[in-house]
């Protein structure tokens, strides 16, 4: 079913009504006007696809009406009805841009066919223009896709619009949250600039609000209050196109102006297609800018946070070392209840030291201060020492530990301190998240020139959707308000950072309620 909007102009009510009925029956949206001026007013108020006009009308005749209609709305198709058709009228009509004739009296099918033919011709013409515009638009698109700087984009848009329509003047208005900025090429002398500023803005607002094309010709009544503008801008023809974003929001308006020569047929379609693409590109560039700003802000915050962690950790470390030193000596010397209490102080101070060490290690990793010192390491011994160091906590929860490393597992060349930290962090987590009486096991094997180490526990497990996130800084599966386990969510981030520093990788396999296995893979022989 056709959806085109048709305006019929005829001073004879009977003909008007007949045409209206025929075209409505064909499925068109139809409006009517009884004079040329009434028709032109309608066209100024809303867009029509086709004007069907009688030639002989009181006031301005059909040919003039069609001619002005084309100036107001360059894309409109004009079909004239005439009772007689001489060669002269036909030639004059063609000169004025009439697309099709219907000779009166006509049968309903004749009118329908003429209208359909004119619409089809116009469709083909537009298709043709679209195809012709493809090459410059394709080039334009390439530029748009690779440009995220709004200023460069605007420059390209104006450039192409002016070049392709051979316009001497180009103005681009952009609405930046209610404030309209203006980019003009070439710029006006200061006094003409100031003199017409409010008119230029008024025009931009009109195009943006109506979301319609505006076509003006110097000396034509329809130009009305914008006549002065044409004069000062020193152009005879102006065409304005709205820049409409994806959700129908007006982003701005593109205006081009020409001296003496009118716009060619097809200029309007070209500018519309171009304006559509430019609007998307400008919107994307704005979004990119916003994201970039947010990203810079985040980077600043992240940097401040790293600084804070670094300073806090350094400042806490020394007093804590003193506290820990004195408390350990006093615990050794004390007896009975005092000794028990002092041991509690020592244990908690050690926990605090682990946290501070995590903070410091993270900061070393972030600032690139962490360095590798490879040396020979016997993995089984390193794991045994780690288990021994935390035997108190293992015993407290009655956990079973097991090490399953083949006898022929070769000595590794690794950074002992880093490997120790990785093993210790995974072991401490396994202890923390495994309930009383559970099992913790270490397995290791070789795969080519890599060692793969697995730390398995029979603990609470990790939900599948959380398994990637737990390696992020400060990420904890449990809600901080209802947490049952201590910690600040840095251990795994540091562990992952250390593994990666050693050119390895770490991952987890886990089932909720059944336990987790953390795997990490390192080069058997770490290079410097
Ligand atoms: P935290 O200080 O919270 O232990 P980590 O970075 O070491 O921080 O671990 C991040 C989160 O990963 C923990 O809060 C916990 O929810 C989860 N997690 C780590 N290891 C285990 C494990 N062995 N079993 C179950 N959950 C674990």
Coordinates of C-alpha atoms and ligand atoms in Angstrom, one line a residue:
X1 CA 0.0 0.0 0.0
X2 CA 1.5 3.4 -0.9
X3 CA 2.1 5.7 2.0
X4 CA 3.0 8.9 0.1
X5 CA 1.5 12.2 1.0
X6 CA -0.2 14.1 -1.8
X7 CA -1.5 17.6 -1.9
X8 CA -4.1 18.5 -4.6
X9 CA -4.7 22.1 -5.7
X10 CA -7.7 22.9 -7.8
X11 CA -10.2 25.7 -7.6
X12 CA -13.1 23.5 -8.8
X13 CA -14.5 21.7 -5.8
X14 CA -15.9 18.8 -7.9
X15 CA -12.6 18.0 -9.5
X16 CA -10.8 18.4 -6.2
X17 CA -13.2 15.9 -4.5
X18 CA -13.0 13.4 -7.4
X19 CA -9.2 13.4 -7.3
X20 CA -9.2 13.1 -3.6
X21 CA -11.5 10.1 -3.7
X22 CA -9.5 8.4 -6.4
X23 CA -6.2 8.9 -4.6
X24 CA -7.5 7.9 -1.2
X25 CA -8.8 4.7 -2.8
X26 CA -5.3 4.0 -4.0
X27 CA -4.0 4.3 -0.4
X28 CA -2.3 7.7 -0.5
X29 CA -2.6 10.3 2.3
X30 CA -4.3 13.2 0.6
X31 CA -4.9 16.9 1.5
X32 CA -6.5 19.5 -0.7
X33 CA -6.2 23.3 -1.4
X34 CA -8.4 25.5 -3.5
X35 CA -5.7 28.1 -4.5
X36 CA -2.0 28.1 -5.4
X37 CA -1.3 30.2 -2.3
X38 CA -3.2 27.9 0.0
X39 CA -1.2 25.0 -1.4
X40 CA 2.1 26.8 -0.9
X41 CA 1.2 27.6 2.7
X42 CA 0.5 23.9 3.3
X43 CA 3.8 22.9 1.8
X44 CA 5.6 25.4 4.0
X45 CA 3.9 23.8 7.1
X46 CA 4.5 20.2 6.4
X47 CA 6.3 17.9 3.9
X48 CA 4.5 16.4 0.9
X49 CA 5.8 13.9 -1.6
X50 CA 3.7 15.1 -4.5
X51 CA 1.7 18.2 -5.6
X52 CA -1.1 17.6 -8.1
X53 CA -2.2 20.9 -9.3
X54 CA -4.6 22.3 -11.9
X55 CA -2.9 24.7 -14.3
X56 CA -5.6 27.3 -14.6
X57 CA -6.4 28.7 -11.2
X58 CA -7.3 32.2 -10.0
X59 CA -4.3 34.0 -8.4
X60 CA -1.1 32.3 -9.1
X61 CA -1.5 29.5 -11.7
X62 CA -0.5 25.9 -11.4
X63 CA 2.8 26.2 -13.1
X64 CA 3.9 29.0 -10.8
X65 CA 2.6 27.2 -7.8
X66 CA 4.6 24.1 -8.8
X67 CA 7.7 26.2 -9.4
X68 CA 7.6 27.8 -6.0
X69 CA 6.7 24.5 -4.3
X70 CA 9.9 23.1 -5.7
X71 CA 11.8 26.0 -4.2
X72 CA 10.2 25.5 -0.8
X73 CA 10.6 21.7 -0.9
X74 CA 13.1 20.7 -3.6
X75 CA 12.2 17.0 -3.3
X76 CA 8.4 17.5 -4.1
X77 CA 7.1 15.9 -7.3
X78 CA 4.8 18.1 -9.3
X79 CA 2.0 16.8 -11.6
X80 CA -0.2 19.2 -13.4
X81 CA -3.8 18.7 -14.7
X82 CA -4.7 20.6 -17.7
X83 CA -7.7 20.8 -20.0
X84 CA -5.5 21.5 -23.0
X85 CA -1.9 20.8 -23.7
X86 CA 0.0 22.7 -26.3
X87 CA 3.6 22.2 -27.1
X88 CA 4.4 25.6 -25.5
X89 CA 2.8 24.9 -22.2
X90 CA 4.5 21.5 -22.1
X91 CA 7.9 23.1 -22.7
X92 CA 7.3 25.8 -20.2
X93 CA 6.1 23.2 -17.7
X94 CA 9.3 21.1 -18.2
X95 CA 11.4 24.1 -17.7
X96 CA 9.7 24.8 -14.5
X97 CA 10.4 21.2 -13.3
X98 CA 6.9 19.7 -13.8
X99 CA 7.3 15.9 -13.6
X100 CA 4.1 14.7 -15.3
X101 CA 0.8 15.9 -17.0
X102 CA -2.7 14.6 -16.8
X103 CA -5.0 15.8 -19.5
X104 CA -8.6 16.6 -18.4
X105 CA -11.0 15.0 -18.6
X106 CA -9.4 11.8 -17.3
X107 CA -10.6 8.4 -16.2
X108 CA -9.7 7.4 -12.6
X109 CA -7.1 4.9 -13.8
X110 CA -5.4 7.5 -15.9
X111 CA -4.9 9.7 -12.9
X112 CA -3.8 6.8 -10.7
X113 CA -1.3 5.7 -13.4
X114 CA 0.1 9.2 -13.9
X115 CA 0.6 9.6 -10.2
X116 CA 2.2 6.2 -9.8
X117 CA 4.4 6.9 -12.8
X118 CA 5.6 10.3 -11.4
X119 CA 6.3 8.7 -8.0
X120 CA 8.2 5.8 -9.6
X121 CA 10.2 8.2 -11.8
X122 CA 11.1 10.2 -8.6
X123 CA 12.0 7.0 -6.8
X124 CA 14.4 6.0 -9.6
X125 CA 15.8 9.5 -9.7
X126 CA 16.5 9.4 -6.0
X127 CA 18.0 5.9 -6.4
X128 CA 20.2 7.3 -9.1
X129 CA 21.3 10.2 -6.9
X130 CA 21.9 7.8 -4.0
X131 CA 24.1 5.6 -6.2
X132 CA 26.0 8.7 -7.5
X133 CA 26.5 9.9 -4.0
X134 CA 27.9 6.6 -2.9
X135 CA 31.5 7.2 -3.8
X136 CA 31.9 10.6 -1.9
X137 CA 29.8 9.2 0.9
X138 CA 31.9 6.0 1.1
X139 CA 35.1 8.2 1.4
X140 CA 33.3 10.3 3.9
X141 CA 32.3 7.3 5.9
X142 CA 35.9 6.1 6.0
X143 CA 36.9 9.4 7.5
X144 CA 34.0 9.5 9.9
X145 CA 34.8 6.0 11.2
X146 CA 38.4 6.9 11.8
X147 CA 37.7 10.3 13.4
X148 CA 36.6 10.7 17.0
X149 CA 37.6 14.3 17.4
X150 CA 34.4 16.4 17.1
X151 CA 36.3 19.4 15.6
X152 CA 37.9 17.3 12.8
X153 CA 34.5 15.7 12.1
X154 CA 32.8 19.1 11.7
X155 CA 35.5 20.2 9.4
X156 CA 35.0 17.1 7.2
X157 CA 31.2 17.5 7.2
X158 CA 31.3 21.1 6.1
X159 CA 34.0 20.4 3.5
X160 CA 32.1 17.6 1.8
X161 CA 28.8 19.4 1.9
X162 CA 30.2 22.5 0.3
X163 CA 32.3 20.6 -2.3
X164 CA 29.5 18.2 -3.4
X165 CA 26.9 21.0 -3.7
X166 CA 29.4 23.5 -5.0
X167 CA 28.3 25.9 -2.3
X168 CA 30.3 29.0 -1.4
X169 CA 29.0 29.0 2.2
X170 CA 28.7 26.3 4.8
X171 CA 27.4 26.6 8.4
X172 CA 27.1 23.8 10.9
X173 CA 25.1 24.3 14.1
X174 CA 25.5 21.9 16.9
X175 CA 23.4 21.7 20.0
X176 CA 25.5 21.0 23.0
X177 CA 23.0 20.4 25.9
X178 CA 20.9 23.4 24.9
X179 CA 23.8 25.6 23.8
X180 CA 24.2 26.1 20.1
X181 CA 27.7 26.3 18.7
X182 CA 28.3 27.5 15.2
X183 CA 31.0 26.6 12.7
X184 CA 31.1 28.6 9.5
X185 CA 33.2 28.4 6.4
X186 CA 34.3 31.0 5.3
X187 CA 33.8 33.1 8.3
X188 CA 32.0 36.5 8.1
X189 CA 33.5 39.9 8.7
X190 CA 32.9 40.8 12.4
X191 CA 30.1 43.3 11.9
X192 CA 28.1 41.1 9.5
X193 CA 28.7 38.2 11.9
X194 CA 27.2 40.1 14.9
X195 CA 24.4 41.7 12.8
X196 CA 23.0 38.3 11.7
X197 CA 23.8 36.2 14.7
X198 CA 20.3 36.0 16.1
X199 CA 18.8 35.3 12.7
X200 CA 21.2 32.5 12.1
X201 CA 20.3 31.0 15.4
X202 CA 16.6 31.4 14.7
X203 CA 17.1 29.6 11.4
X204 CA 19.0 26.8 13.1
X205 CA 16.3 26.4 15.8
X206 CA 13.6 26.3 13.1
X207 CA 15.3 23.5 11.3
X208 CA 16.1 21.5 14.4
X209 CA 12.6 21.9 15.9
X210 CA 10.8 21.1 12.7
X211 CA 13.3 18.5 11.7
X212 CA 12.6 19.6 8.1
X213 CA 14.6 20.8 5.3
X214 CA 14.6 24.6 4.7
X215 CA 15.0 26.1 1.2
X216 CA 15.3 29.8 0.7
X217 CA 15.8 31.9 -2.4
X218 CA 16.7 35.6 -2.3
X219 CA 13.9 37.9 -3.4
X220 CA 11.2 35.2 -2.9
X221 CA 8.4 36.1 -0.5
X222 CA 8.8 32.8 1.4
X223 CA 12.2 33.8 2.6
X224 CA 10.4 36.4 4.8
X225 CA 12.5 37.5 7.8
X226 CA 15.5 35.5 6.6
X227 CA 15.8 37.7 3.6
X228 CA 18.3 40.0 5.4
X229 CA 20.3 37.0 6.3
X230 CA 20.6 35.9 2.6
X231 CA 21.7 39.5 1.9
X232 CA 24.4 39.7 4.6
X233 CA 25.6 36.2 3.9
X234 CA 25.9 37.2 0.3
X235 CA 24.2 34.2 -1.1
X236 CA 21.1 33.8 -3.3
X237 CA 20.1 30.3 -2.3
X238 CA 20.2 28.6 1.1
X239 CA 19.5 25.0 2.0
X240 CA 19.3 23.8 5.6
X241 CA 19.1 20.2 6.7
X242 CA 18.6 18.9 10.2
X243 CA 21.1 16.5 11.9
X244 CA 19.0 14.0 13.6
X245 CA 20.4 11.4 16.0
X246 CA 19.3 7.8 16.2
X247 CA 16.5 8.2 18.7
X248 CA 15.1 11.2 16.7
X249 CA 16.9 13.9 18.8
X250 CA 18.0 17.0 16.9
X251 CA 21.8 17.3 17.1
X252 CA 22.1 20.4 15.0
X253 CA 21.6 21.7 11.5
X254 CA 23.7 21.9 8.3
X255 CA 23.3 24.9 6.1
X256 CA 24.8 25.5 2.7
X257 CA 24.5 28.6 0.6
X258 CA 25.1 29.4 -3.1
X259 CA 25.6 32.5 -5.1
X260 CA 23.7 33.0 -8.4
X261 CA 23.4 29.3 -9.3
X262 CA 20.5 27.3 -7.7
X263 CA 21.0 23.9 -6.1
X264 CA 21.1 21.0 -8.5
X265 CA 18.5 18.3 -8.3
X266 CA 19.9 15.7 -6.0
X267 CA 21.7 18.1 -3.7
X268 CA 19.0 17.9 -1.2
X269 CA 19.0 14.1 -1.1
X270 CA 22.8 14.0 -1.0
X271 CA 22.8 16.4 2.0
X272 CA 20.1 14.4 3.7
X273 CA 22.0 11.1 3.5
X274 CA 25.2 12.9 4.5
X275 CA 23.6 14.6 7.4
X276 CA 22.2 11.3 8.6
X277 CA 25.7 9.8 8.6
X278 CA 27.3 12.9 10.1
X279 CA 24.7 12.9 12.9
X280 CA 25.6 9.3 13.8
X281 CA 29.4 10.1 13.7
X282 CA 29.0 13.2 15.8
X283 CA 26.9 11.4 18.3
X284 CA 29.6 8.6 18.5
X285 CA 32.3 11.2 18.8
X286 CA 30.5 12.8 21.7
X287 CA 30.0 9.5 23.4
X288 CA 33.7 8.7 22.8
X289 CA 34.6 12.0 24.4
X290 CA 32.4 11.2 27.4
X291 CA 33.9 7.8 27.8
X292 CA 37.4 9.2 27.5
X293 CA 36.6 11.8 30.2
X294 CA 35.2 9.1 32.5
X295 CA 38.2 6.9 31.8
X296 CA 40.6 9.8 32.6
X297 CA 38.7 10.5 35.8
X298 CA 38.8 6.8 36.7
X299 CA 42.6 6.7 35.9
X300 CA 43.1 9.6 38.2
X301 CA 41.1 8.0 41.0
X302 CA 42.9 4.7 40.5
X303 CA 46.2 6.5 40.7
X304 CA 45.1 8.3 43.9
X305 CA 44.0 5.0 45.3
X306 CA 47.4 3.4 44.4
X307 CA 49.2 6.3 46.0
X308 CA 47.1 6.0 49.1
X309 CA 47.7 2.2 49.4
X310 CA 51.4 2.7 48.9
X311 CA 51.8 5.4 51.5
X312 CA 49.5 3.8 54.0
X313 CA 51.2 0.4 53.7
X314 CA 54.7 2.0 54.1
X315 CA 53.6 4.0 57.1
X316 CA 51.9 1.1 58.8
X317 CA 54.7 -1.3 58.3
X318 CA 57.3 0.2 60.6
X319 CA 55.2 0.7 63.7
X320 CA 53.7 -2.8 63.2
X321 CA 57.2 -4.4 62.9
X322 CA 58.0 -2.7 66.3
X323 CA 54.8 -3.9 67.9
X324 CA 55.3 -7.4 66.5
X325 CA 58.9 -7.5 67.7
X326 CA 58.1 -6.5 71.2
X327 CA 55.0 -8.6 71.5
X328 CA 56.9 -11.7 70.3
X329 CA 59.7 -11.1 72.9
X330 CA 57.2 -10.5 75.7
X331 CA 55.2 -13.6 74.7
X332 CA 58.3 -15.8 74.9
X333 CA 59.1 -14.4 78.3
X334 CA 55.5 -14.5 79.7
X335 CA 53.8 -17.5 81.3
X336 CA 50.2 -18.7 81.7
X337 CA 47.3 -16.5 80.7
X338 CA 49.6 -13.5 79.9
X339 CA 51.5 -15.7 77.4
X340 CA 48.2 -16.8 75.8
X341 CA 47.0 -13.2 75.5
X342 CA 50.3 -12.0 74.1
X343 CA 50.3 -14.9 71.5
X344 CA 46.9 -13.7 70.4
X345 CA 48.4 -10.2 69.9
X346 CA 51.3 -11.7 67.9
X347 CA 48.9 -13.8 65.7
X348 CA 46.7 -10.8 64.9
X349 CA 49.7 -8.5 64.3
X350 CA 50.9 -11.2 61.8
X351 CA 47.6 -11.1 60.0
X352 CA 47.8 -7.4 59.8
X353 CA 51.3 -7.8 58.4
X354 CA 50.0 -10.1 55.7
X355 CA 47.5 -7.5 54.7
X356 CA 50.0 -4.8 54.6
X357 CA 52.4 -7.0 52.5
X358 CA 49.6 -7.6 50.0
X359 CA 49.0 -3.9 49.7
X360 CA 52.7 -3.2 49.2
X361 CA 53.1 -6.1 46.7
X362 CA 50.2 -4.7 44.7
X363 CA 51.7 -1.3 44.7
X364 CA 55.1 -2.8 43.5
X365 CA 53.3 -4.6 40.8
X366 CA 51.3 -1.5 39.7
X367 CA 54.3 0.7 39.7
X368 CA 56.5 -1.9 37.9
X369 CA 58.9 -2.0 40.8
X370 CA 58.6 -5.8 41.2
X371 CA 61.8 -7.5 39.8
X372 CA 62.5 -11.2 39.3
X373 CA 65.5 -12.9 41.0
X374 CA 65.5 -16.5 39.6
X375 CA 67.3 -19.2 41.6
X376 CA 67.0 -22.9 42.0
X377 CA 63.9 -23.9 44.0
X378 CA 62.8 -27.4 45.1
X379 CA 59.0 -27.0 44.9
X380 CA 58.2 -29.8 47.3
X381 CA 60.4 -28.1 50.0
X382 CA 58.9 -24.7 49.4
X383 CA 55.4 -26.1 49.8
X384 CA 56.3 -28.0 52.9
X385 CA 57.8 -24.9 54.5
X386 CA 54.6 -22.9 53.6
X387 CA 52.4 -25.6 55.3
X388 CA 54.7 -25.6 58.3
X389 CA 54.5 -21.8 58.7
X390 CA 50.8 -21.9 59.0
X391 CA 50.5 -25.2 60.8
X392 CA 48.8 -23.4 63.7
X393 CA 45.9 -22.4 61.5
X394 CA 45.7 -25.8 59.9
X395 CA 45.6 -27.5 63.3
X396 CA 43.0 -25.1 64.6
X397 CA 40.6 -26.3 61.9
X398 CA 41.8 -29.9 61.9
X399 CA 42.5 -29.8 58.2
X400 CA 44.3 -32.6 56.3
X401 CA 47.0 -31.5 54.0
X402 CA 48.7 -33.6 51.3
X403 CA 51.5 -33.0 48.8
X404 CA 51.5 -35.1 45.6
X405 CA 54.5 -34.2 43.5
X406 CA 56.3 -36.9 41.5
X407 CA 59.8 -37.8 42.6
X408 CA 61.2 -36.9 39.3
X409 CA 59.8 -33.4 39.3
X410 CA 62.8 -31.3 38.3
X411 CA 64.2 -28.4 40.4
X412 CA 62.7 -25.2 39.2
X413 CA 64.6 -22.0 38.3
X414 CA 62.2 -19.4 39.9
X415 CA 62.0 -16.3 42.0
X416 CA 61.7 -18.0 45.4
X417 CA 60.1 -15.1 47.2
X418 CA 57.4 -14.6 44.5
X419 CA 56.7 -18.4 44.3
X420 CA 56.5 -18.5 48.1
X421 CA 54.0 -15.6 48.1
X422 CA 51.9 -17.3 45.4
X423 CA 51.8 -20.7 47.2
X424 CA 51.2 -19.0 50.6
X425 CA 48.3 -16.8 49.4
X426 CA 46.6 -19.8 47.8
X427 CA 47.2 -21.9 50.9
X428 CA 45.9 -19.3 53.2
X429 CA 42.7 -18.9 51.1
X430 CA 42.3 -22.7 51.0
X431 CA 42.5 -22.7 54.8
X432 CA 40.2 -19.7 55.2
X433 CA 37.5 -21.0 52.9
X434 CA 37.5 -24.7 54.0
X435 CA 35.4 -25.7 56.9
X436 CA 36.6 -27.7 59.9
X437 CA 38.0 -31.1 59.1
X438 CA 38.4 -30.5 55.3
X439 CA 41.2 -31.4 52.9
X440 CA 43.8 -29.3 51.2
X441 CA 46.2 -30.9 48.6
X442 CA 49.0 -29.7 46.4
X443 CA 49.8 -31.4 43.1
X444 CA 52.4 -30.5 40.5
X445 CA 53.4 -31.9 37.2
X446 CA 55.3 -30.7 34.1
X447 CA 53.9 -29.9 30.7
X448 CA 56.8 -29.3 28.3
X449 CA 58.9 -26.5 29.7
X450 CA 56.2 -25.5 32.2
X451 CA 55.4 -26.5 35.7
X452 CA 51.7 -26.7 36.6
X453 CA 50.8 -26.5 40.2
X454 CA 47.3 -27.2 41.6
X455 CA 46.0 -26.2 45.0
X456 CA 42.8 -28.0 45.8
X457 CA 40.5 -27.6 48.8
X458 CA 37.2 -29.2 49.8
X459 CA 35.8 -25.8 50.9
X460 CA 32.8 -23.6 50.1
X461 CA 33.5 -23.3 46.4
X462 CA 33.0 -20.3 44.1
X463 CA 29.9 -19.7 41.9
X464 CA 30.7 -20.0 38.2
X465 CA 29.8 -16.3 37.4
X466 CA 32.3 -15.1 40.1
X467 CA 35.3 -17.2 39.0
X468 CA 36.8 -14.6 36.7
X469 CA 36.1 -11.7 39.0
X470 CA 37.8 -13.0 42.1
X471 CA 41.2 -12.1 40.5
X472 CA 40.2 -8.4 40.4
X473 CA 41.5 -6.1 43.1
X474 CA 39.2 -5.8 46.1
X475 CA 36.7 -8.3 44.7
X476 CA 35.1 -10.6 47.2
X477 CA 32.3 -13.1 46.6
X478 CA 30.7 -12.5 49.9
X479 CA 28.9 -9.2 50.6
X480 CA 31.1 -7.0 52.8
X481 CA 28.2 -6.4 55.2
X482 CA 27.5 -10.1 55.8
X483 CA 31.0 -11.4 55.4
X484 CA 32.0 -14.4 57.5
X485 CA 35.6 -14.4 56.4
X486 CA 38.3 -11.8 57.0
X487 CA 40.4 -10.2 54.2
X488 CA 40.2 -7.2 51.9
X489 CA 40.1 -8.9 48.5
X490 CA 43.7 -8.2 47.5
X491 CA 45.3 -11.7 47.9
X492 CA 44.3 -13.1 44.5
X493 CA 45.0 -9.9 42.6
X494 CA 48.5 -9.9 44.0
X495 CA 48.8 -13.6 43.3
X496 CA 47.7 -13.2 39.7
X497 CA 50.0 -10.2 39.3
X498 CA 53.0 -12.2 40.6
X499 CA 52.2 -15.2 38.4
X500 CA 52.0 -13.0 35.4
X501 CA 55.2 -11.2 36.3
X502 CA 56.8 -14.7 36.3
X503 CA 55.4 -15.2 32.7
X504 CA 52.8 -17.6 33.9
X505 CA 49.0 -17.8 34.1
X506 CA 46.5 -18.7 36.8
X507 CA 42.9 -20.0 36.7
X508 CA 40.4 -21.7 38.9
X509 CA 38.0 -24.6 38.7
X510 CA 35.4 -24.7 41.4
X511 CA 32.0 -26.2 42.3
X512 CA 29.8 -24.4 44.8
X513 CA 29.8 -26.4 48.1
X514 CA 32.3 -28.9 46.9
X515 CA 35.6 -27.1 46.8
X516 CA 38.0 -25.2 44.5
X517 CA 41.2 -25.9 42.7
X518 CA 43.5 -23.0 41.8
X519 CA 46.0 -23.9 39.0
X520 CA 49.0 -21.9 38.1
X521 CA 51.5 -22.5 35.4
X522 CA 55.1 -21.2 35.4
X523 CA 58.1 -21.7 33.3
X524 CA 60.2 -24.5 34.8
X525 CA 63.3 -22.3 34.2
X526 CA 62.5 -18.7 34.7
X527 CA 64.6 -16.4 32.6
X528 CA 66.0 -13.2 34.2
Ligands
LIG1 P1 40.2 -12.1 50.4 O1 41.1 -11.2 51.2 O2 38.7 -11.7 50.4 O3 40.4 -13.6 50.7 P2 41.3 -12.8 47.8 O4 41.7 -11.9 46.7 O5 42.3 -13.7 48.3 O6 40.6 -11.9 48.9 O7 40.1 -13.6 47.2 C1 39.0 -13.0 46.6 C2 37.7 -13.7 46.8 O8 37.7 -15.0 46.2 C3 37.5 -14.1 48.3 O9 36.8 -13.0 49.0 C4 36.6 -15.3 48.2 O10 35.2 -14.9 48.0 C5 37.1 -16.0 46.9 N1 38.0 -17.1 47.2 C6 39.4 -17.0 47.1 N2 39.9 -18.3 47.4 C7 38.9 -19.1 47.6 C8 38.8 -20.5 47.9 N3 39.8 -21.3 48.0 N4 37.5 -21.0 48.1 C9 36.4 -20.2 48.0 N5 36.4 -18.9 47.7 C10 37.6 -18.3 47.5

